[in-house]
Amino acid sequence: MHLRKGIGAVILAGAVAVSAAPTAYCNDTGTEPIERPGWTLVFQEEFNDAVLNPAKFSDSYMPHWTTPEQSLAHYDVVDGILSLRIDKETQGPWWAFDDVQKISSIQTGMRDGMHNFWDTCTITDHHRAVTNFETKYGYFELRARVPHDGGLHSAWWMIGTEARADETAEIDVFEICGPDVKAGKSRVRVSVHPWTDGGCKEQSLDYYPACDVSQDFHVYGLF
């Protein structure tokens, strides 16, 4: 997945307290203005450096459920574009109990035990908590281009801080599977997964932009 400069208040696989159902959209390739009337910009990343800014992002995806080496993202930053890669031959599986799934992800927040998605999850390594950006309300936006190859799953999502049982919900601003990206039509899924949060319910909504979203950058946003 490629992320382009001009990101405002973005959380990638990060930590955010959520409660209500989201409103999400996918715009065309036009550049959205960064400054908006009535809003205060509190987080922005232009990807101007060759490496990620550790004060904003972690490149280790839930390392507490795996090993430091297996959790590291494979990525490049060139000309203001961050490209997350899956290296078929050299990248190992993310999880010790799964010899297929490989993940490259960046996030603004993470701590030990966060996102316990499976009963067999066991903390294998302890890490200092990353709390670069957390917020309860706001508007979030990024420009992204996703691959269309089979077997790939691109996503931008948020989870609660998990300080309480009602702060565990997950919002998927978009989930796009490679086979769902086709010429003239793509499927973009928006979802809410409550996990242990009784204040919301499981729900998903599919959007069908009339284009191949892998061919250019598109703006995805969440209120």
Short mmCIF file of C-alpha atoms in Angstrom, two decimals:
data_model
loop_
_atom_site.label_atom_id
_atom_site.label_comp_id
_atom_site.label_asym_id
_atom_site.label_seq_id
_atom_site.Cartn_x
_atom_site.Cartn_y
_atom_site.Cartn_z
CA MET A 1 0.00 0.00 0.00
CA HIS A 2 1.25 3.48 -0.86
CA LEU A 3 0.51 6.47 1.39
CA ARG A 4 1.04 9.93 -0.03
CA LYS A 5 2.00 13.23 1.59
CA GLY A 6 -0.80 15.42 2.89
CA ILE A 7 -2.16 13.35 5.77
CA GLY A 8 -4.11 15.10 8.49
CA ALA A 9 -4.86 13.59 11.92
CA VAL A 10 -4.23 10.07 10.71
CA ILE A 11 -4.03 6.88 12.75
CA LEU A 12 -2.80 3.72 11.07
CA ALA A 13 -3.54 0.64 13.10
CA GLY A 14 -3.39 3.05 16.02
CA ALA A 15 -5.15 3.75 19.29
CA VAL A 16 -8.30 5.85 19.48
CA ALA A 17 -11.32 5.77 21.76
CA VAL A 18 -14.44 5.09 19.69
CA SER A 19 -18.12 4.92 20.50
CA ALA A 20 -20.51 5.80 17.66
CA ALA A 21 -20.83 4.35 14.17
CA PRO A 22 -18.46 6.06 11.71
CA THR A 23 -19.12 8.01 8.55
CA ALA A 24 -16.46 7.23 5.94
CA TYR A 25 -15.95 8.21 2.33
CA CYS A 26 -13.64 7.64 -0.61
CA ASN A 27 -13.01 10.68 -2.80
CA ASP A 28 -11.45 11.01 -6.24
CA THR A 29 -7.79 11.77 -6.83
CA GLY A 30 -8.08 15.53 -6.33
CA THR A 31 -5.98 17.07 -3.55
CA GLU A 32 -7.99 17.96 -0.47
CA PRO A 33 -7.17 21.25 1.36
CA ILE A 34 -5.28 20.72 4.62
CA GLU A 35 -6.74 23.77 6.36
CA ARG A 36 -10.51 23.52 6.89
CA PRO A 37 -12.81 26.13 8.46
CA GLY A 38 -13.84 25.20 12.00
CA TRP A 39 -11.14 22.53 12.40
CA THR A 40 -7.75 22.61 14.13
CA LEU A 41 -5.00 20.47 12.61
CA VAL A 42 -3.35 18.43 15.39
CA PHE A 43 -1.51 15.69 13.49
CA GLN A 44 -0.01 15.67 10.01
CA GLU A 45 2.66 13.69 8.19
CA GLU A 46 4.19 14.55 4.82
CA PHE A 47 6.72 11.66 4.66
CA ASN A 48 9.55 13.99 3.70
CA ASP A 49 12.27 11.83 5.27
CA ALA A 50 13.63 8.47 4.14
CA VAL A 51 12.66 6.85 7.47
CA LEU A 52 9.58 7.11 9.66
CA ASN A 53 9.52 9.70 12.41
CA PRO A 54 9.53 7.63 15.66
CA ALA A 55 7.80 10.51 17.46
CA LYS A 56 4.76 9.86 15.24
CA PHE A 57 4.82 6.22 14.13
CA SER A 58 5.95 2.78 15.20
CA ASP A 59 6.96 0.33 12.47
CA SER A 60 6.36 -2.72 14.70
CA TYR A 61 2.90 -4.26 14.34
CA MET A 62 1.69 -5.66 17.69
CA PRO A 63 5.13 -7.02 18.61
CA HIS A 64 3.81 -8.36 21.93
CA TRP A 65 2.05 -11.23 20.08
CA THR A 66 5.11 -12.22 18.04
CA THR A 67 8.84 -11.40 17.84
CA PRO A 68 10.50 -8.02 17.16
CA GLU A 69 11.83 -9.29 13.83
CA GLN A 70 8.49 -10.68 12.64
CA SER A 71 6.60 -7.51 13.61
CA LEU A 72 8.74 -5.05 11.63
CA ALA A 73 7.21 -3.35 8.60
CA HIS A 74 8.95 -3.55 5.23
CA TYR A 75 8.69 -0.11 3.63
CA ASP A 76 10.29 2.59 1.49
CA VAL A 77 9.83 6.37 1.53
CA VAL A 78 10.56 8.11 -1.78
CA ASP A 79 9.42 11.57 -2.93
CA GLY A 80 6.89 11.95 -0.12
CA ILE A 81 5.32 8.52 -0.69
CA LEU A 82 5.45 5.76 1.91
CA SER A 83 5.20 2.30 0.32
CA LEU A 84 4.39 -0.62 2.60
CA ARG A 85 5.75 -3.84 1.08
CA ILE A 86 5.26 -7.57 1.44
CA ASP A 87 8.51 -9.26 0.40
CA LYS A 88 7.47 -12.74 -0.63
CA GLU A 89 10.90 -14.36 -0.56
CA THR A 90 12.59 -12.62 2.38
CA GLN A 91 9.75 -11.64 4.75
CA GLY A 92 8.65 -14.22 7.28
CA PRO A 93 5.14 -14.75 8.69
CA TRP A 94 3.96 -12.19 11.23
CA TRP A 95 2.58 -14.66 13.79
CA ALA A 96 4.30 -17.78 15.08
CA PHE A 97 1.02 -19.75 14.83
CA ASP A 98 0.41 -18.80 11.19
CA ASP A 99 2.91 -19.70 8.48
CA VAL A 100 1.03 -17.79 5.75
CA GLN A 101 0.07 -14.29 6.93
CA LYS A 102 2.69 -11.57 6.37
CA ILE A 103 2.10 -8.01 7.56
CA SER A 104 3.71 -4.60 7.02
CA SER A 105 2.03 -1.92 9.12
CA ILE A 106 2.70 1.40 10.83
CA GLN A 107 0.74 2.73 13.80
CA THR A 108 0.55 5.72 16.12
CA GLY A 109 -0.16 3.73 19.29
CA MET A 110 0.49 0.28 20.72
CA ARG A 111 1.05 -1.41 24.07
CA ASP A 112 1.46 -4.92 25.48
CA GLY A 113 -1.70 -7.01 25.22
CA MET A 114 -3.53 -4.63 22.89
CA HIS A 115 -5.97 -6.14 20.38
CA ASN A 116 -6.29 -9.67 21.76
CA PHE A 117 -7.95 -11.03 18.63
CA TRP A 118 -7.60 -14.77 19.34
CA ASP A 119 -8.02 -16.99 22.40
CA THR A 120 -4.55 -18.47 21.93
CA CYS A 121 -2.76 -15.10 21.92
CA THR A 122 0.08 -15.05 24.45
CA ILE A 123 2.37 -12.13 25.16
CA THR A 124 5.75 -13.27 23.88
CA ASP A 125 7.77 -10.09 24.33
CA HIS A 126 7.41 -6.90 26.36
CA HIS A 127 7.78 -3.46 24.80
CA ARG A 128 7.51 0.14 25.94
CA ALA A 129 4.07 1.54 25.15
CA VAL A 130 3.80 3.81 22.10
CA THR A 131 1.30 6.65 22.53
CA ASN A 132 2.30 9.06 19.79
CA PHE A 133 -1.26 10.04 18.94
CA GLU A 134 -4.56 9.25 20.65
CA THR A 135 -7.81 11.16 20.39
CA LYS A 136 -11.50 10.62 20.98
CA TYR A 137 -13.04 12.81 18.29
CA GLY A 138 -11.95 14.31 15.00
CA TYR A 139 -11.76 14.04 11.26
CA PHE A 140 -9.16 11.66 9.82
CA GLU A 141 -7.92 11.55 6.26
CA LEU A 142 -5.25 10.00 4.08
CA ARG A 143 -4.42 9.58 0.41
CA ALA A 144 -3.62 6.01 -0.53
CA ARG A 145 -3.17 3.70 -3.49
CA VAL A 146 -3.72 0.01 -2.83
CA PRO A 147 -2.48 -3.05 -4.78
CA HIS A 148 -4.81 -5.33 -6.70
CA ASP A 149 -2.84 -8.57 -6.42
CA GLY A 150 -4.64 -11.67 -5.17
CA GLY A 151 -4.01 -12.59 -1.54
CA LEU A 152 -3.34 -8.98 -0.44
CA HIS A 153 -5.49 -7.16 2.12
CA SER A 154 -4.99 -3.40 2.56
CA ALA A 155 -6.57 -1.66 5.53
CA TRP A 156 -6.63 1.56 7.56
CA TRP A 157 -8.13 0.99 10.98
CA MET A 158 -8.39 2.30 14.53
CA ILE A 159 -8.87 0.65 17.89
CA GLY A 160 -9.78 1.84 21.36
CA THR A 161 -7.22 2.47 24.07
CA GLU A 162 -8.54 -0.66 25.85
CA ALA A 163 -8.23 0.94 29.27
CA ARG A 164 -11.76 -0.44 29.88
CA ALA A 165 -13.89 -3.16 28.31
CA ASP A 166 -15.95 -0.51 26.50
CA GLU A 167 -12.83 0.92 24.80
CA THR A 168 -11.95 -2.08 22.66
CA ALA A 169 -13.97 -1.40 19.51
CA GLU A 170 -12.29 -1.34 16.12
CA ILE A 171 -13.21 0.94 13.22
CA ASP A 172 -11.99 -0.06 9.77
CA VAL A 173 -11.98 3.12 7.69
CA PHE A 174 -11.31 0.89 4.71
CA GLU A 175 -10.54 -2.73 4.00
CA ILE A 176 -9.71 -3.57 0.40
CA CYS A 177 -8.90 -7.09 -0.78
CA GLY A 178 -6.79 -7.45 -3.91
CA PRO A 179 -9.33 -9.57 -5.88
CA ASP A 180 -12.02 -6.90 -5.23
CA VAL A 181 -10.05 -4.29 -7.19
CA LYS A 182 -11.10 -4.40 -10.83
CA ALA A 183 -11.15 -2.15 -13.87
CA GLY A 184 -14.17 0.14 -13.64
CA LYS A 185 -15.26 -1.01 -10.17
CA SER A 186 -13.70 -1.74 -6.77
CA ARG A 187 -15.16 -2.83 -3.46
CA VAL A 188 -14.21 -0.81 -0.37
CA ARG A 189 -15.50 -2.13 2.97
CA VAL A 190 -16.08 0.01 6.08
CA SER A 191 -16.63 -1.91 9.32
CA VAL A 192 -17.11 -1.67 13.08
CA HIS A 193 -16.01 -4.60 15.24
CA PRO A 194 -17.10 -4.18 18.89
CA TRP A 195 -14.94 -6.94 20.41
CA THR A 196 -15.88 -6.50 24.12
CA ASP A 197 -17.50 -3.07 23.74
CA GLY A 198 -21.21 -3.49 24.42
CA GLY A 199 -21.95 0.07 23.30
CA CYS A 200 -21.73 -0.72 19.59
CA LYS A 201 -22.58 -3.61 17.30
CA GLU A 202 -20.92 -5.52 14.49
CA GLN A 203 -21.63 -3.81 11.18
CA SER A 204 -20.14 -3.44 7.71
CA LEU A 205 -20.92 -1.37 4.65
CA ASP A 206 -19.52 -1.85 1.15
CA TYR A 207 -18.82 1.04 -1.22
CA TYR A 208 -18.23 0.51 -4.93
CA PRO A 209 -16.18 3.34 -6.49
CA ALA A 210 -16.49 3.22 -10.28
CA CYS A 211 -12.75 2.87 -10.80
CA ASP A 212 -9.73 0.68 -10.23
CA VAL A 213 -8.44 2.11 -6.92
CA SER A 214 -4.99 0.61 -7.51
CA GLN A 215 -4.30 2.88 -10.48
CA ASP A 216 -4.05 6.18 -8.62
CA PHE A 217 -4.21 7.81 -5.19
CA HIS A 218 -7.62 8.36 -3.60
CA VAL A 219 -8.67 10.27 -0.50
CA TYR A 220 -10.23 8.25 2.33
CA GLY A 221 -11.76 10.06 5.30
CA LEU A 222 -13.63 9.43 8.55
CA PHE A 223 -15.72 11.80 10.69
#
